[in-house]
PDB file of C-alpha atoms in Angstrom:
ATOM      1  CA  MET A   1     -21.858  20.944 -24.587  1.00 66.00           C
ATOM      2  CA  SER A   2     -19.651  20.152 -28.260  1.00 83.00           C
ATOM      3  CA  SER A   3     -20.633  17.798 -30.793  1.00 90.00           C
ATOM      4  CA  VAL A   4     -18.046  15.036 -32.057  1.00 90.00           C
ATOM      5  CA  LYS A   5     -18.391  13.124 -35.461  1.00 92.00           C
ATOM      6  CA  ALA A   6     -19.148   9.357 -34.315  1.00 91.00           C
ATOM      7  CA  THR A   7     -15.947   8.344 -36.011  1.00 91.00           C
ATOM      8  CA  GLN A   8     -14.674  10.570 -32.957  1.00 92.00           C
ATOM      9  CA  LEU A   9     -16.112   8.472 -30.440  1.00 92.00           C
ATOM     10  CA  ARG A  10     -13.202   6.454 -28.093  1.00 91.00           C
ATOM     11  CA  PRO A  11     -13.673   4.840 -25.006  1.00 89.00           C
ATOM     12  CA  GLY A  12     -14.098   6.468 -21.529  1.00 84.00           C
ATOM     13  CA  MET A  13     -16.010   9.395 -23.053  1.00 88.00           C
ATOM     14  CA  VAL A  14     -19.345  10.544 -21.640  1.00 90.00           C
ATOM     15  CA  ILE A  15     -21.814  11.528 -24.516  1.00 93.00           C
ATOM     16  CA  GLN A  16     -25.369  12.499 -24.096  1.00 92.00           C
ATOM     17  CA  HIS A  17     -27.637  10.172 -26.427  1.00 92.00           C
ATOM     18  CA  GLU A  18     -31.610  10.225 -26.208  1.00 90.00           C
ATOM     19  CA  GLY A  19     -31.741  12.606 -23.419  1.00 89.00           C
ATOM     20  CA  GLN A  20     -29.445  10.403 -21.037  1.00 90.00           C
ATOM     21  CA  LEU A  21     -26.009  10.254 -20.277  1.00 91.00           C
ATOM     22  CA  PHE A  22     -23.489   7.214 -21.388  1.00 92.00           C
ATOM     23  CA  THR A  23     -19.753   6.358 -20.856  1.00 89.00           C
ATOM     24  CA  VAL A  24     -18.389   4.923 -23.927  1.00 91.00           C
ATOM     25  CA  PHE A  25     -16.768   1.803 -23.005  1.00 87.00           C
ATOM     26  CA  SER A  26     -15.776   0.205 -26.621  1.00 92.00           C
ATOM     27  CA  THR A  27     -15.957   1.369 -30.398  1.00 93.00           C
ATOM     28  CA  GLU A  28     -15.567  -0.685 -33.459  1.00 93.00           C
ATOM     29  CA  HIS A  29     -15.412   1.140 -37.208  1.00 91.00           C
ATOM     30  CA  ARG A  30     -16.930  -0.853 -39.634  1.00 89.00           C
ATOM     31  CA  THR A  31     -17.362  -0.342 -43.175  1.00 87.00           C
ATOM     32  CA  PRO A  32     -19.039  -3.354 -45.272  1.00 84.00           C
ATOM     33  CA  GLY A  33     -18.201  -3.632 -48.814  1.00 82.00           C
ATOM     34  CA  ASN A  34     -20.817  -1.526 -50.757  1.00 81.00           C
ATOM     35  CA  LYS A  35     -22.460   0.308 -48.050  1.00 82.00           C
ATOM     36  CA  ARG A  36     -21.640   3.715 -45.449  1.00 86.00           C
ATOM     37  CA  GLY A  37     -19.593   3.286 -42.605  1.00 88.00           C
ATOM     38  CA  SER A  38     -20.698   2.819 -39.119  1.00 92.00           C
ATOM     39  CA  MET A  39     -19.502   3.318 -35.767  1.00 93.00           C
ATOM     40  CA  GLN A  40     -20.386   0.571 -33.443  1.00 94.00           C
ATOM     41  CA  THR A  41     -20.442   1.055 -29.890  1.00 94.00           C
ATOM     42  CA  ARG A  42     -20.800  -0.506 -25.978  1.00 94.00           C
ATOM     43  CA  MET A  43     -22.135   2.207 -23.693  1.00 93.00           C
ATOM     44  CA  LYS A  44     -23.569   2.288 -20.054  1.00 89.00           C
ATOM     45  CA  ASN A  45     -26.124   4.467 -18.778  1.00 89.00           C
ATOM     46  CA  LEU A  46     -24.767   6.436 -15.886  1.00 83.00           C
ATOM     47  CA  LYS A  47     -28.639   6.698 -14.499  1.00 81.00           C
ATOM     48  CA  THR A  48     -29.684   3.058 -15.027  1.00 81.00           C
ATOM     49  CA  GLY A  49     -26.925   1.112 -15.320  1.00 80.00           C
ATOM     50  CA  ALA A  50     -28.119  -0.980 -18.417  1.00 87.00           C
ATOM     51  CA  ILE A  51     -25.245  -1.632 -21.097  1.00 90.00           C
ATOM     52  CA  ILE A  52     -26.218  -1.292 -24.039  1.00 94.00           C
ATOM     53  CA  ASP A  53     -25.059  -1.816 -28.024  1.00 95.00           C
ATOM     54  CA  TYR A  54     -25.840   1.077 -30.540  1.00 94.00           C
ATOM     55  CA  ARG A  55     -24.728   1.760 -34.016  1.00 94.00           C
ATOM     56  CA  PHE A  56     -24.241   5.207 -34.977  1.00 94.00           C
ATOM     57  CA  ARG A  57     -23.742   6.267 -39.093  1.00 92.00           C
ATOM     58  CA  ALA A  58     -20.556   7.525 -39.545  1.00 89.00           C
ATOM     59  CA  GLU A  59     -21.358  11.107 -40.965  1.00 91.00           C
ATOM     60  CA  GLU A  60     -23.969  11.514 -37.742  1.00 92.00           C
ATOM     61  CA  PHE A  61     -22.727  14.114 -34.863  1.00 94.00           C
ATOM     62  CA  VAL A  62     -22.770  13.226 -31.194  1.00 94.00           C
ATOM     63  CA  GLU A  63     -23.118  15.374 -28.207  1.00 93.00           C
ATOM     64  CA  ARG A  64     -20.054  14.986 -26.331  1.00 92.00           C
ATOM     65  CA  ALA A  65     -21.116  15.955 -21.964  1.00 90.00           C
ATOM     66  CA  ILE A  66     -18.372  17.951 -20.446  1.00 87.00           C
ATOM     67  CA  LEU A  67     -17.756  16.951 -17.024  1.00 87.00           C
ATOM     68  CA  ASP A  68     -16.442  18.893 -14.437  1.00 91.00           C
ATOM     69  CA  GLU A  69     -14.043  17.257 -11.859  1.00 91.00           C
ATOM     70  CA  VAL A  70     -13.148  18.154  -8.863  1.00 94.00           C
ATOM     71  CA  GLU A  71     -10.648  16.626  -6.221  1.00 96.00           C
ATOM     72  CA  PHE A  72     -12.305  14.842  -3.085  1.00 96.00           C
ATOM     73  CA  GLU A  73     -10.471  12.843  -0.181  1.00 96.00           C
ATOM     74  CA  TYR A  74     -12.749   9.838   0.986  1.00 95.00           C
ATOM     75  CA  LEU A  75     -13.271   9.887   4.404  1.00 95.00           C
ATOM     76  CA  TYR A  76     -15.388   6.296   5.395  1.00 94.00           C
ATOM     77  CA  HIS A  77     -18.511   4.608   4.661  1.00 93.00           C
ATOM     78  CA  GLU A  78     -21.886   4.312   6.702  1.00 94.00           C
ATOM     79  CA  GLY A  79     -24.373   1.435   5.201  1.00 91.00           C
ATOM     80  CA  ASN A  80     -24.402   2.519   1.101  1.00 92.00           C
ATOM     81  CA  ASP A  81     -22.939   5.718   1.721  1.00 93.00           C
ATOM     82  CA  TYR A  82     -19.196   6.765   0.989  1.00 94.00           C
ATOM     83  CA  HIS A  83     -18.421  10.273   2.390  1.00 96.00           C
ATOM     84  CA  PHE A  84     -16.042  12.476   0.898  1.00 96.00           C
ATOM     85  CA  MET A  85     -14.663  15.666   1.382  1.00 96.00           C
ATOM     86  CA  ASN A  86     -13.988  18.691  -1.010  1.00 95.00           C
ATOM     87  CA  THR A  87      -9.779  18.959  -0.428  1.00 94.00           C
ATOM     88  CA  GLN A  88     -10.583  23.216  -1.505  1.00 95.00           C
ATOM     89  CA  THR A  89     -13.671  23.892   0.496  1.00 95.00           C
ATOM     90  CA  TYR A  90     -13.984  21.220   3.309  1.00 94.00           C
ATOM     91  CA  GLU A  91     -17.402  20.787   2.142  1.00 94.00           C
ATOM     92  CA  GLN A  92     -18.605  17.124   2.469  1.00 95.00           C
ATOM     93  CA  MET A  93     -21.157  15.244   0.170  1.00 94.00           C
ATOM     94  CA  HIS A  94     -22.255  11.255   0.024  1.00 92.00           C
ATOM     95  CA  LEU A  95     -22.403   9.087  -2.846  1.00 91.00           C
ATOM     96  CA  THR A  96     -24.403   5.907  -2.921  1.00 89.00           C
ATOM     97  CA  ARG A  97     -23.005   2.463  -3.816  1.00 87.00           C
ATOM     98  CA  GLU A  98     -25.074   2.407  -7.205  1.00 81.00           C
ATOM     99  CA  GLN A  99     -23.592   5.701  -8.166  1.00 81.00           C
ATOM    100  CA  LEU A 100     -19.880   4.230  -7.384  1.00 84.00           C
ATOM    101  CA  GLY A 101     -20.325   1.189  -9.357  1.00 80.00           C
ATOM    102  CA  GLU A 102     -16.742  -1.121  -8.777  1.00 83.00           C
ATOM    103  CA  THR A 103     -15.008   1.788  -7.660  1.00 87.00           C
ATOM    104  CA  VAL A 104     -15.835   1.016  -3.531  1.00 89.00           C
ATOM    105  CA  TYR A 105     -13.778  -2.183  -3.936  1.00 89.00           C
ATOM    106  CA  TYR A 106     -10.573   0.410  -4.551  1.00 90.00           C
ATOM    107  CA  LEU A 107     -11.748   3.162  -1.932  1.00 92.00           C
ATOM    108  CA  ILE A 108      -9.306   3.375   0.887  1.00 91.00           C
ATOM    109  CA  PRO A 109      -9.752   6.210   3.786  1.00 92.00           C
ATOM    110  CA  ASN A 110      -7.709   9.404   2.934  1.00 92.00           C
ATOM    111  CA  THR A 111      -7.050   9.016  -0.756  1.00 93.00           C
ATOM    112  CA  VAL A 112      -7.702  11.712  -3.349  1.00 94.00           C
ATOM    113  CA  VAL A 113      -9.907  10.909  -5.884  1.00 94.00           C
ATOM    114  CA  ARG A 114     -11.770  13.171  -8.497  1.00 93.00           C
ATOM    115  CA  VAL A 115     -15.569  13.503  -8.302  1.00 92.00           C
ATOM    116  CA  GLU A 116     -17.137  14.015 -11.570  1.00 89.00           C
ATOM    117  CA  PHE A 117     -20.015  16.222 -12.348  1.00 90.00           C
ATOM    118  CA  PHE A 118     -22.420  16.450 -14.921  1.00 87.00           C
ATOM    119  CA  GLU A 119     -24.508  19.826 -14.116  1.00 86.00           C
ATOM    120  CA  ASP A 120     -23.959  20.038 -10.668  1.00 87.00           C
ATOM    121  CA  LYS A 121     -24.646  16.671  -9.949  1.00 87.00           C
ATOM    122  CA  PRO A 122     -22.205  14.366  -9.118  1.00 88.00           C
ATOM    123  CA  ILE A 123     -22.745  10.982 -11.702  1.00 84.00           C
ATOM    124  CA  GLY A 124     -19.204   8.937 -10.048  1.00 81.00           C
ATOM    125  CA  LEU A 125     -15.793   9.312  -9.723  1.00 85.00           C
ATOM    126  CA  ALA A 126     -12.224   8.720 -11.417  1.00 86.00           C
ATOM    127  CA  LEU A 127      -9.893   7.019  -9.068  1.00 88.00           C
ATOM    128  CA  PRO A 128      -5.454   7.916  -8.697  1.00 88.00           C
ATOM    129  CA  ASP A 129      -3.643   6.712 -11.494  1.00 87.00           C
ATOM    130  CA  THR A 130      -1.700   4.334  -9.075  1.00 89.00           C
ATOM    131  CA  MET A 131      -2.202   2.938  -6.080  1.00 87.00           C
ATOM    132  CA  GLU A 132      -0.842   0.821  -3.217  1.00 87.00           C
ATOM    133  CA  LEU A 133      -3.189  -2.199  -2.321  1.00 85.00           C
ATOM    134  CA  LYS A 134      -1.996  -5.446  -0.426  1.00 86.00           C
ATOM    135  CA  VAL A 135      -3.041  -8.815  -1.656  1.00 85.00           C
ATOM    136  CA  MET A 136      -5.351 -10.543   1.236  1.00 85.00           C
ATOM    137  CA  GLN A 137      -5.534 -13.753  -0.181  1.00 85.00           C
ATOM    138  CA  THR A 138      -4.087 -15.986  -3.281  1.00 82.00           C
ATOM    139  CA  GLU A 139      -5.295 -19.735  -4.407  1.00 81.00           C
ATOM    140  CA  PRO A 140      -2.452 -22.471  -2.910  1.00 76.00           C
ATOM    141  CA  THR A 141      -0.058 -23.647  -5.156  1.00 71.00           C
ATOM    142  CA  LEU A 142      -0.883 -26.222  -8.059  1.00 67.00           C
ATOM    143  CA  GLN A 143       0.305 -29.562  -7.554  1.00 66.00           C
ATOM    144  CA  LYS A 144       2.476 -30.808 -10.503  1.00 65.00           C
ATOM    145  CA  ALA A 145       2.761 -27.497 -12.338  1.00 60.00           C
ATOM    146  CA  THR A 146       6.259 -27.938 -13.330  1.00 61.00           C
ATOM    147  CA  ALA A 147       6.158 -25.751 -16.471  1.00 62.00           C
ATOM    148  CA  SER A 148       7.558 -22.943 -14.861  1.00 63.00           C
ATOM    149  CA  ALA A 149       9.102 -22.171 -11.493  1.00 62.00           C
ATOM    150  CA  VAL A 150       6.086 -19.490 -10.612  1.00 62.00           C
ATOM    151  CA  MET A 151       4.932 -20.868  -7.241  1.00 65.00           C
ATOM    152  CA  LYS A 152       2.117 -18.830  -6.379  1.00 62.00           C
ATOM    153  CA  PRO A 153      -0.781 -16.944  -9.278  1.00 62.00           C
ATOM    154  CA  ALA A 154      -0.333 -13.798  -7.549  1.00 63.00           C
TER     155      ALA A 154
END
């Protein structure tokens, strides 16, 4: 683990705070008139999924978690388990829906993803930068919406 100053926190970083792993969602550097600056953060606990707001002092140091990323291919899902295969060792593993969160909606069989590990335990995954998805349904066109030539919202 490496220490970073609180003012260097950025969205997407994974930090260790109070013995737990958190993903930083948003940061805001605040410097009120006659007081010292602080870093207001919104973070998600990777174990419980709880979202918290926390204020770090500007001069405070935070432990940044070092994550290992390994390429896996998504195979299939069975109930609450999603099965993946390591593209180099062909070893298979599964992650639960709770571990994956919102990313389950974007998993397509045979997609290569990067599984993030902390101390040899999987904590989540990173989807590819671009994916080709198909729009399955859209709302019908709005009646009397003549301000533009757009016929559908999608």
